[in-house]
Amino acid sequence: MSRPQVLLVALAVLAVLATLPLRKGSEEEEGGAAFAMDTNARAWPCCDKCGLCLLMYPPQCNCMDFSERGCHPACRKCVRYTADGSSISQEPPVYRYADLLTNFCQRRCTPATVVA
């Protein structure tokens, strides 16, 4: 085989591998509606609103979810927001996960809504 043919075959194999799932889902992901509803026991990392993903393999993503209760204890970079930008505010702050993690957006934190 000539060099262009080898390159074409290698790209075809890479394209097939890229379409395969990264890992098999666990029981929590497949049937975990009750598990996901319990916000105190939810698995992390999970994300409902995916933000920026870097084009890497596997992808590195950040999450745009906000929480009024704070971030998960495993979160390394939790950003605190207030209504006026200061720490002295009458409104309660909200928090956002600012970690950049592998496959952050692969699993939802809450069950998806069913459209009837």
mmCIF file of C-alpha atoms in Angstrom:
data_model
loop_
_atom_site.group_PDB
_atom_site.id
_atom_site.type_symbol
_atom_site.label_atom_id
_atom_site.label_comp_id
_atom_site.label_asym_id
_atom_site.label_seq_id
_atom_site.Cartn_x
_atom_site.Cartn_y
_atom_site.Cartn_z
ATOM 1 C CA MET A 1 0.000 0.000 0.000
ATOM 2 C CA SER A 2 1.216 3.477 -0.756
ATOM 3 C CA ARG A 3 1.567 6.172 1.878
ATOM 4 C CA PRO A 4 -1.709 8.028 0.987
ATOM 5 C CA GLN A 5 -3.670 4.767 1.220
ATOM 6 C CA VAL A 6 -2.204 3.981 4.650
ATOM 7 C CA LEU A 7 -3.108 7.476 5.822
ATOM 8 C CA LEU A 8 -6.657 7.082 4.497
ATOM 9 C CA VAL A 9 -7.101 3.732 6.273
ATOM 10 C CA ALA A 10 -5.722 5.187 9.518
ATOM 11 C CA LEU A 11 -8.163 8.117 9.321
ATOM 12 C CA ALA A 12 -11.065 5.736 8.648
ATOM 13 C CA VAL A 13 -10.161 3.640 11.712
ATOM 14 C CA LEU A 14 -9.854 6.798 13.812
ATOM 15 C CA ALA A 15 -13.283 7.997 12.634
ATOM 16 C CA VAL A 16 -14.862 4.662 13.590
ATOM 17 C CA LEU A 17 -13.229 4.751 17.033
ATOM 18 C CA ALA A 18 -14.407 8.330 17.586
ATOM 19 C CA THR A 19 -18.034 7.309 17.090
ATOM 20 C CA LEU A 20 -17.900 4.584 19.755
ATOM 21 C CA PRO A 21 -19.169 5.460 23.256
ATOM 22 C CA LEU A 22 -16.443 6.394 25.723
ATOM 23 C CA ARG A 23 -17.609 3.875 28.320
ATOM 24 C CA LYS A 24 -20.557 1.669 29.130
ATOM 25 C CA GLY A 25 -23.171 3.391 31.301
ATOM 26 C CA SER A 26 -23.650 2.277 34.875
ATOM 27 C CA GLU A 27 -26.944 1.328 36.504
ATOM 28 C CA GLU A 28 -27.122 4.793 38.042
ATOM 29 C CA GLU A 29 -27.113 6.398 34.593
ATOM 30 C CA GLU A 30 -29.586 4.019 32.960
ATOM 31 C CA GLY A 31 -32.246 3.662 35.648
ATOM 32 C CA GLY A 32 -31.330 6.263 38.181
ATOM 33 C CA ALA A 33 -34.315 8.625 38.122
ATOM 34 C CA ALA A 34 -34.852 8.176 41.863
ATOM 35 C CA PHE A 35 -31.102 8.353 42.448
ATOM 36 C CA ALA A 36 -30.783 11.616 40.514
ATOM 37 C CA MET A 37 -33.735 13.206 42.320
ATOM 38 C CA ASP A 38 -31.910 12.952 45.644
ATOM 39 C CA THR A 39 -29.650 15.980 45.282
ATOM 40 C CA ASN A 40 -27.698 15.188 48.440
ATOM 41 C CA ALA A 41 -26.641 11.774 47.126
ATOM 42 C CA ARG A 42 -26.206 12.570 43.452
ATOM 43 C CA ALA A 43 -23.067 11.393 41.720
ATOM 44 C CA TRP A 44 -20.500 13.907 40.624
ATOM 45 C CA PRO A 45 -19.362 15.023 38.110
ATOM 46 C CA CYS A 46 -22.659 15.571 36.369
ATOM 47 C CA CYS A 47 -24.010 18.520 34.405
ATOM 48 C CA ASP A 48 -27.401 19.674 33.094
ATOM 49 C CA LYS A 49 -26.186 22.670 31.056
ATOM 50 C CA CYS A 50 -22.902 21.958 29.313
ATOM 51 C CA GLY A 51 -20.602 24.873 28.567
ATOM 52 C CA LEU A 52 -17.352 24.993 26.632
ATOM 53 C CA CYS A 53 -15.655 21.723 25.655
ATOM 54 C CA LEU A 54 -12.061 21.596 24.469
ATOM 55 C CA LEU A 55 -11.506 19.501 21.363
ATOM 56 C CA MET A 56 -9.447 16.777 22.986
ATOM 57 C CA TYR A 57 -9.879 13.038 23.335
ATOM 58 C CA PRO A 58 -11.561 12.531 25.709
ATOM 59 C CA PRO A 59 -13.167 15.994 25.735
ATOM 60 C CA GLN A 60 -12.467 18.411 28.588
ATOM 61 C CA CYS A 61 -15.646 20.355 29.423
ATOM 62 C CA ASN A 62 -16.934 22.884 31.918
ATOM 63 C CA CYS A 63 -20.452 23.106 33.262
ATOM 64 C CA MET A 64 -22.773 26.132 33.332
ATOM 65 C CA ASP A 65 -25.039 24.796 36.115
ATOM 66 C CA PHE A 66 -25.787 27.178 38.980
ATOM 67 C CA SER A 67 -26.701 26.214 42.537
ATOM 68 C CA GLU A 68 -27.976 28.210 45.495
ATOM 69 C CA ARG A 69 -26.624 25.635 47.959
ATOM 70 C CA GLY A 70 -22.974 25.725 46.899
ATOM 71 C CA CYS A 71 -20.793 23.334 44.956
ATOM 72 C CA HIS A 72 -20.180 19.632 45.448
ATOM 73 C CA PRO A 73 -17.348 18.919 47.941
ATOM 74 C CA ALA A 74 -15.259 17.353 45.148
ATOM 75 C CA CYS A 75 -15.400 20.570 43.097
ATOM 76 C CA ARG A 76 -11.982 22.231 43.038
ATOM 77 C CA LYS A 77 -12.991 25.594 41.565
ATOM 78 C CA CYS A 78 -16.341 26.923 42.779
ATOM 79 C CA VAL A 79 -17.237 30.471 41.677
ATOM 80 C CA ARG A 80 -19.542 32.533 43.918
ATOM 81 C CA TYR A 81 -21.793 35.131 42.264
ATOM 82 C CA THR A 82 -23.843 37.863 43.938
ATOM 83 C CA ALA A 83 -26.485 40.157 42.444
ATOM 84 C CA ASP A 84 -24.363 43.309 42.601
ATOM 85 C CA GLY A 85 -20.923 41.718 42.350
ATOM 86 C CA SER A 86 -19.979 42.421 45.960
ATOM 87 C CA SER A 87 -19.920 40.160 48.979
ATOM 88 C CA ILE A 88 -22.364 42.449 50.855
ATOM 89 C CA SER A 89 -25.682 41.787 49.173
ATOM 90 C CA GLN A 90 -29.261 41.268 50.295
ATOM 91 C CA GLU A 91 -29.838 38.513 47.727
ATOM 92 C CA PRO A 92 -28.401 35.058 48.397
ATOM 93 C CA PRO A 93 -25.369 34.151 46.293
ATOM 94 C CA VAL A 94 -25.358 31.491 43.602
ATOM 95 C CA TYR A 95 -22.470 29.175 42.840
ATOM 96 C CA ARG A 96 -21.145 27.716 39.575
ATOM 97 C CA TYR A 97 -18.806 24.802 38.983
ATOM 98 C CA ALA A 98 -15.759 26.175 37.162
ATOM 99 C CA ASP A 99 -13.768 22.934 36.961
ATOM 100 C CA LEU A 100 -12.634 21.726 33.550
ATOM 101 C CA LEU A 101 -13.130 17.947 33.692
ATOM 102 C CA THR A 102 -13.032 14.974 31.360
ATOM 103 C CA ASN A 103 -16.536 14.047 30.177
ATOM 104 C CA PHE A 104 -18.147 16.577 32.569
ATOM 105 C CA CYS A 105 -21.275 16.781 30.422
ATOM 106 C CA GLN A 106 -21.716 13.045 29.852
ATOM 107 C CA ARG A 107 -24.244 12.504 32.682
ATOM 108 C CA ARG A 108 -27.158 14.758 33.691
ATOM 109 C CA CYS A 109 -27.656 15.690 37.354
ATOM 110 C CA THR A 110 -31.449 15.743 37.048
ATOM 111 C CA PRO A 111 -33.677 13.507 34.926
ATOM 112 C CA ALA A 112 -34.534 14.915 31.510
ATOM 113 C CA THR A 113 -38.068 16.285 31.190
ATOM 114 C CA VAL A 114 -40.423 14.210 29.076
ATOM 115 C CA VAL A 115 -42.323 16.121 26.391
ATOM 116 C CA ALA A 116 -45.848 14.722 26.013
#
